[in-house]
Coordinates of C-alpha atoms in Angstrom, one line a residue:
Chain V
X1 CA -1.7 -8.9 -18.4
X2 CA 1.4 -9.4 -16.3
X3 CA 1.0 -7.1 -13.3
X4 CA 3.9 -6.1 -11.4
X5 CA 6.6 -8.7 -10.0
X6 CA 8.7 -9.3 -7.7
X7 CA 11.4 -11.3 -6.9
X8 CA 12.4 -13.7 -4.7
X9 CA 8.8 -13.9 -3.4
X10 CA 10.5 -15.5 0.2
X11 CA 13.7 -15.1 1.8
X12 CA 15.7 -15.7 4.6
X13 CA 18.9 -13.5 5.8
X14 CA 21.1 -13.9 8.6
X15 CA 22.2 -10.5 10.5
X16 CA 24.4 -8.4 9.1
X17 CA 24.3 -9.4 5.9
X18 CA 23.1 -7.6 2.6
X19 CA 19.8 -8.4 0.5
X20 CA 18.3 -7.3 -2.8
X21 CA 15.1 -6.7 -3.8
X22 CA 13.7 -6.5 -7.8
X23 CA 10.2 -5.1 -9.0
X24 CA 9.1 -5.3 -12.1
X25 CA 6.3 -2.5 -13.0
X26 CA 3.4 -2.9 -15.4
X27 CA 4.4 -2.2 -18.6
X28 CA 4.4 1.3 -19.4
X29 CA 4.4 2.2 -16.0
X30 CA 7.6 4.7 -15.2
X31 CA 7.2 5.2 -11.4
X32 CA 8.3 2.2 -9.1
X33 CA 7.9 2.8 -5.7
X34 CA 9.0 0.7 -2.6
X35 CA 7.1 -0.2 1.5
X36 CA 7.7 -1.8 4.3
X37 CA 4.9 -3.9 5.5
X38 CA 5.8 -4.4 9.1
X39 CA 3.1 -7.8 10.5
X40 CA 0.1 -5.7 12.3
X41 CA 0.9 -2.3 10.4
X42 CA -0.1 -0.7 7.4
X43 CA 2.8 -0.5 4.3
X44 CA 5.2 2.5 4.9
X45 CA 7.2 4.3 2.3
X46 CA 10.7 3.5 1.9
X47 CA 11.5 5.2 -2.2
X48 CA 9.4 6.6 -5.1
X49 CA 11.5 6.3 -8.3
X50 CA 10.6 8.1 -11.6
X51 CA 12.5 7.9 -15.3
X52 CA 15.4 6.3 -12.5
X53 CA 15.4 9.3 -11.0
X54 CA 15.3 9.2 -7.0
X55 CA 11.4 11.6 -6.0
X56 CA 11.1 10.8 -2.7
X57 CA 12.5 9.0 0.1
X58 CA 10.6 7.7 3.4
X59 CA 12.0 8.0 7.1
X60 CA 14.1 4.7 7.3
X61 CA 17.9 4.7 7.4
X62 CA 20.9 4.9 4.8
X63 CA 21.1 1.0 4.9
X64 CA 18.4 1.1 2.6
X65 CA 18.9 2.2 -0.9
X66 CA 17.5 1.5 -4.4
X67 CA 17.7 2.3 -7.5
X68 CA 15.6 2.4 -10.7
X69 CA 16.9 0.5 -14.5
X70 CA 16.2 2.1 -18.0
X71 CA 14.0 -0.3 -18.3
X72 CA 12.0 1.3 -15.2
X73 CA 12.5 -2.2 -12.8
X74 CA 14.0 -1.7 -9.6
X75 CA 16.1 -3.1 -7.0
X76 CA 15.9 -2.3 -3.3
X77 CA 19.1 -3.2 -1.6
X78 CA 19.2 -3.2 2.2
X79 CA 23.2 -3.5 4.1
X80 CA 23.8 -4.7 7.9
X81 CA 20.4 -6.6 8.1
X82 CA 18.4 -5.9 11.4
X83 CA 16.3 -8.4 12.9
X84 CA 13.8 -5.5 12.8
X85 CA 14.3 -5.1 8.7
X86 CA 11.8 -8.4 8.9
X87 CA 8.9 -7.2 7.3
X88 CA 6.8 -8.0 3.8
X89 CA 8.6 -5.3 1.1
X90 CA 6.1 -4.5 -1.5
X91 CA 7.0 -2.7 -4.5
X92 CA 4.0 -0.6 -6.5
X93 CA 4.3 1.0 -10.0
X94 CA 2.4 3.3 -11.4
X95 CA 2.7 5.6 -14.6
X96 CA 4.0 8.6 -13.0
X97 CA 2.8 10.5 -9.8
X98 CA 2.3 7.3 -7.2
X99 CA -1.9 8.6 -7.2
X100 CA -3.1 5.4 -8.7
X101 CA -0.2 2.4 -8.0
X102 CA -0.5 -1.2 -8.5
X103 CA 0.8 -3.2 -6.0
X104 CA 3.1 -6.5 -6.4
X105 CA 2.7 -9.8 -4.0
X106 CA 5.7 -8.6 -2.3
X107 CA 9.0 -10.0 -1.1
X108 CA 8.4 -11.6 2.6
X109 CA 12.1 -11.1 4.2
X110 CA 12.9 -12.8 7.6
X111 CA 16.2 -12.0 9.1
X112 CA 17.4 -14.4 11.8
Chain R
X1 CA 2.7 15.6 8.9
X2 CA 0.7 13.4 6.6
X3 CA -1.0 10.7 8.6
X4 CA -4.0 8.5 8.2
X5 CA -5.9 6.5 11.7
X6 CA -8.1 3.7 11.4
X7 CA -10.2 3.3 13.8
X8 CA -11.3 -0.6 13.8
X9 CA -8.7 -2.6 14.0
X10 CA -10.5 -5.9 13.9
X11 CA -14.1 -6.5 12.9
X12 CA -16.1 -9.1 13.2
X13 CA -19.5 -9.6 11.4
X14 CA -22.2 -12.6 10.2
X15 CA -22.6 -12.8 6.4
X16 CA -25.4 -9.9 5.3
X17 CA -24.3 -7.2 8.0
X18 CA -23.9 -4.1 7.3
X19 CA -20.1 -3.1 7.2
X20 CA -18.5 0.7 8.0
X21 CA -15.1 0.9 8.2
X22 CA -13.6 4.6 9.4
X23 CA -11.0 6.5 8.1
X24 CA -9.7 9.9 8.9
X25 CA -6.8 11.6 7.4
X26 CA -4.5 14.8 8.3
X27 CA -3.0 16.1 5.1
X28 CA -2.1 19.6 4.1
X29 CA -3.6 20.9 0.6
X30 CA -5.2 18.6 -2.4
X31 CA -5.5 14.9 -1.4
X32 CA -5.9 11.8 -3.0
X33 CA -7.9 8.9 -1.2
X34 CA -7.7 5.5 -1.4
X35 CA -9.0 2.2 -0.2
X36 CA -7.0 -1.0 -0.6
X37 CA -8.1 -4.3 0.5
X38 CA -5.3 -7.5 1.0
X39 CA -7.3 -10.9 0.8
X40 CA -5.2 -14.0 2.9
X41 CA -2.0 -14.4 0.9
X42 CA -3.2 -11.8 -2.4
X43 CA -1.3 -8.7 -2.9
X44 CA -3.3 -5.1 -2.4
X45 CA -5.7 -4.4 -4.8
X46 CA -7.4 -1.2 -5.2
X47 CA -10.6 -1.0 -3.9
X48 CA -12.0 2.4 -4.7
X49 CA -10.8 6.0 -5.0
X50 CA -11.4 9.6 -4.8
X51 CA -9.7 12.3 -6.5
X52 CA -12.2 14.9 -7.1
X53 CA -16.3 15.5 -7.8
X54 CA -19.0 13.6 -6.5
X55 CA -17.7 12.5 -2.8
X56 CA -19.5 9.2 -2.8
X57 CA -17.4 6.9 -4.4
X58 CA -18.5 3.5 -5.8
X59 CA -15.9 0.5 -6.0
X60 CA -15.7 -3.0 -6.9
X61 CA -17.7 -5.8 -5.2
X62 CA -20.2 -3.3 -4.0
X63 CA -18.2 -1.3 -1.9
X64 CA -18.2 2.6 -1.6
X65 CA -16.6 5.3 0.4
X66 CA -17.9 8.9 1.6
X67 CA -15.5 11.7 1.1
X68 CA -16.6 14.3 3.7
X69 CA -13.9 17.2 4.2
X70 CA -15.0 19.0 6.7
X71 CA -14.8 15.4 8.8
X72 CA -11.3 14.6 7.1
X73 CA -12.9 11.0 6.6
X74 CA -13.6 9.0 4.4
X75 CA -15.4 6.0 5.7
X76 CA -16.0 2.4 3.9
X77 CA -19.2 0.8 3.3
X78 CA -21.3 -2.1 2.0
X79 CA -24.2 -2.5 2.8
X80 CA -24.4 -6.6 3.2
X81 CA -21.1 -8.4 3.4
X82 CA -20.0 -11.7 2.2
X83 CA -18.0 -14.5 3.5
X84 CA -15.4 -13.8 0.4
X85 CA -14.7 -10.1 2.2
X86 CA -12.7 -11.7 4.7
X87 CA -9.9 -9.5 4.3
X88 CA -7.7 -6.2 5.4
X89 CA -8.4 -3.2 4.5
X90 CA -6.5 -0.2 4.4
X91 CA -7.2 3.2 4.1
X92 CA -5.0 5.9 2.6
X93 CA -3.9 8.7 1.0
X94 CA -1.5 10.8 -1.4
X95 CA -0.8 14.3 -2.2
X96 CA 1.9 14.1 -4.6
X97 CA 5.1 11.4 -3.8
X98 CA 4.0 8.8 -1.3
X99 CA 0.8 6.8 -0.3
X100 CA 0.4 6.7 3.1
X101 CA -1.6 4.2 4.8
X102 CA -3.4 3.5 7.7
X103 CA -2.6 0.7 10.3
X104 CA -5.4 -1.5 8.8
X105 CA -8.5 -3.2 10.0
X106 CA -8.9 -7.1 10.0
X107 CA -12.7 -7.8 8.6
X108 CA -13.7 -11.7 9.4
X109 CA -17.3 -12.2 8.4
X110 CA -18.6 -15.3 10.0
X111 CA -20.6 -17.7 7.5

């Protein structure tokens, strides 16, 4: 069974400069949510996206956006890269309310 | 606000310890809880959970958790760990949008 994806698994960003994110959920799954896995902390909430409809949004700043495909995957796009935006960005899915999510390997971004 | 403390952040422990791992959580009305667990270079994977009913909850690889509301915990446990549980776990919880997590306690049990 083909859990949830994400893409690229590694990558490397200068400051200042814009990056995207893609998740792809478990099949059947309509809810695609988005953290921030800061090294030494627990994952913190960026976005919860259901039927590409925005639910919730986390305390980080209006760099970061996303947005959710018919096909329920989902990009996270962050502008004007911080050196702080390095972190480990996992993307979960689940089939609607986040109370059970499935978690992808995650997108390890370093920004120089 | 919604928050979730762990207490330990790094444990250390020989193979067939006993393991306890503690978990409190501040949330206002129905909650969900959750333990995850994030083995070197693996993505999270559910551990257990606990929506409603019997407040000892058993997970895989012999885990369980202990939903006591009047503590607002919900502690970890196994009774004899192995090597393979070398791992973080994380604690945490949901009402209706969001997860949120705890900061995460580093388990390394010692062969």
């Amino acid at each position: 069974d083909a859990g949830v994806t994400q893409s690229p698994t590694h990558l490397i960003k200068t400051r200042g400069q814009h990056v995207t994110l893609r998740c792809s959920p478990i099949s059947g799954h309509k809810s695609v949510s988005w953290y921030q896995q800061v090294l030494g902390q627990g994952p913190q909430f960026i976005f919860q996206y259901y039927e590409k409809e925005e639910r919730g949004r986390g305390n980080f700043p209006d760099r970061f956006s996303a947005r959710q495909f018919p096909n329920y995957s989902s990009e996270l796009n962050v502008n004007a890269l911080l050196l702080g935006d390095s972190a480990l960005y996992l993307c979960a899915s689940s089939l609607d309310r986040p109370v059970e999510a499935f978690f992808g390997q995650g997108t390890r971004l370093t920004v120089v | 606000a919604q928050s979730v403390s762990q207490h330990n952040h790094h444990v250390i422990l020989s193979e067939a310890a006993s393991l306890e791992l503690g978990c409190n959580y501040s949330y206002g009305g129905t909650v969900n809880l959750f333990w995850y667990v994030q083995y070197p270079g693996q993505h999270l994977q559910l551990l257990l959970k606990y929506f409603s009913g019997d407040p000892l909850v058993k997970g895989i690889k012999g885990f369980e958790a202990e939903f006591i509301k009047s503590k607002f915990s919900f502690n970890l446990r196994k009774p004899s760990v192995q090597w393979s549980d070398t791992a973080e776990y994380f604690c945490a919880a949901t009402g209706f949008q969001k997860l949120v997590f705890g900061t995460g306690t580093r388990l390394l049990v010692s062969p």
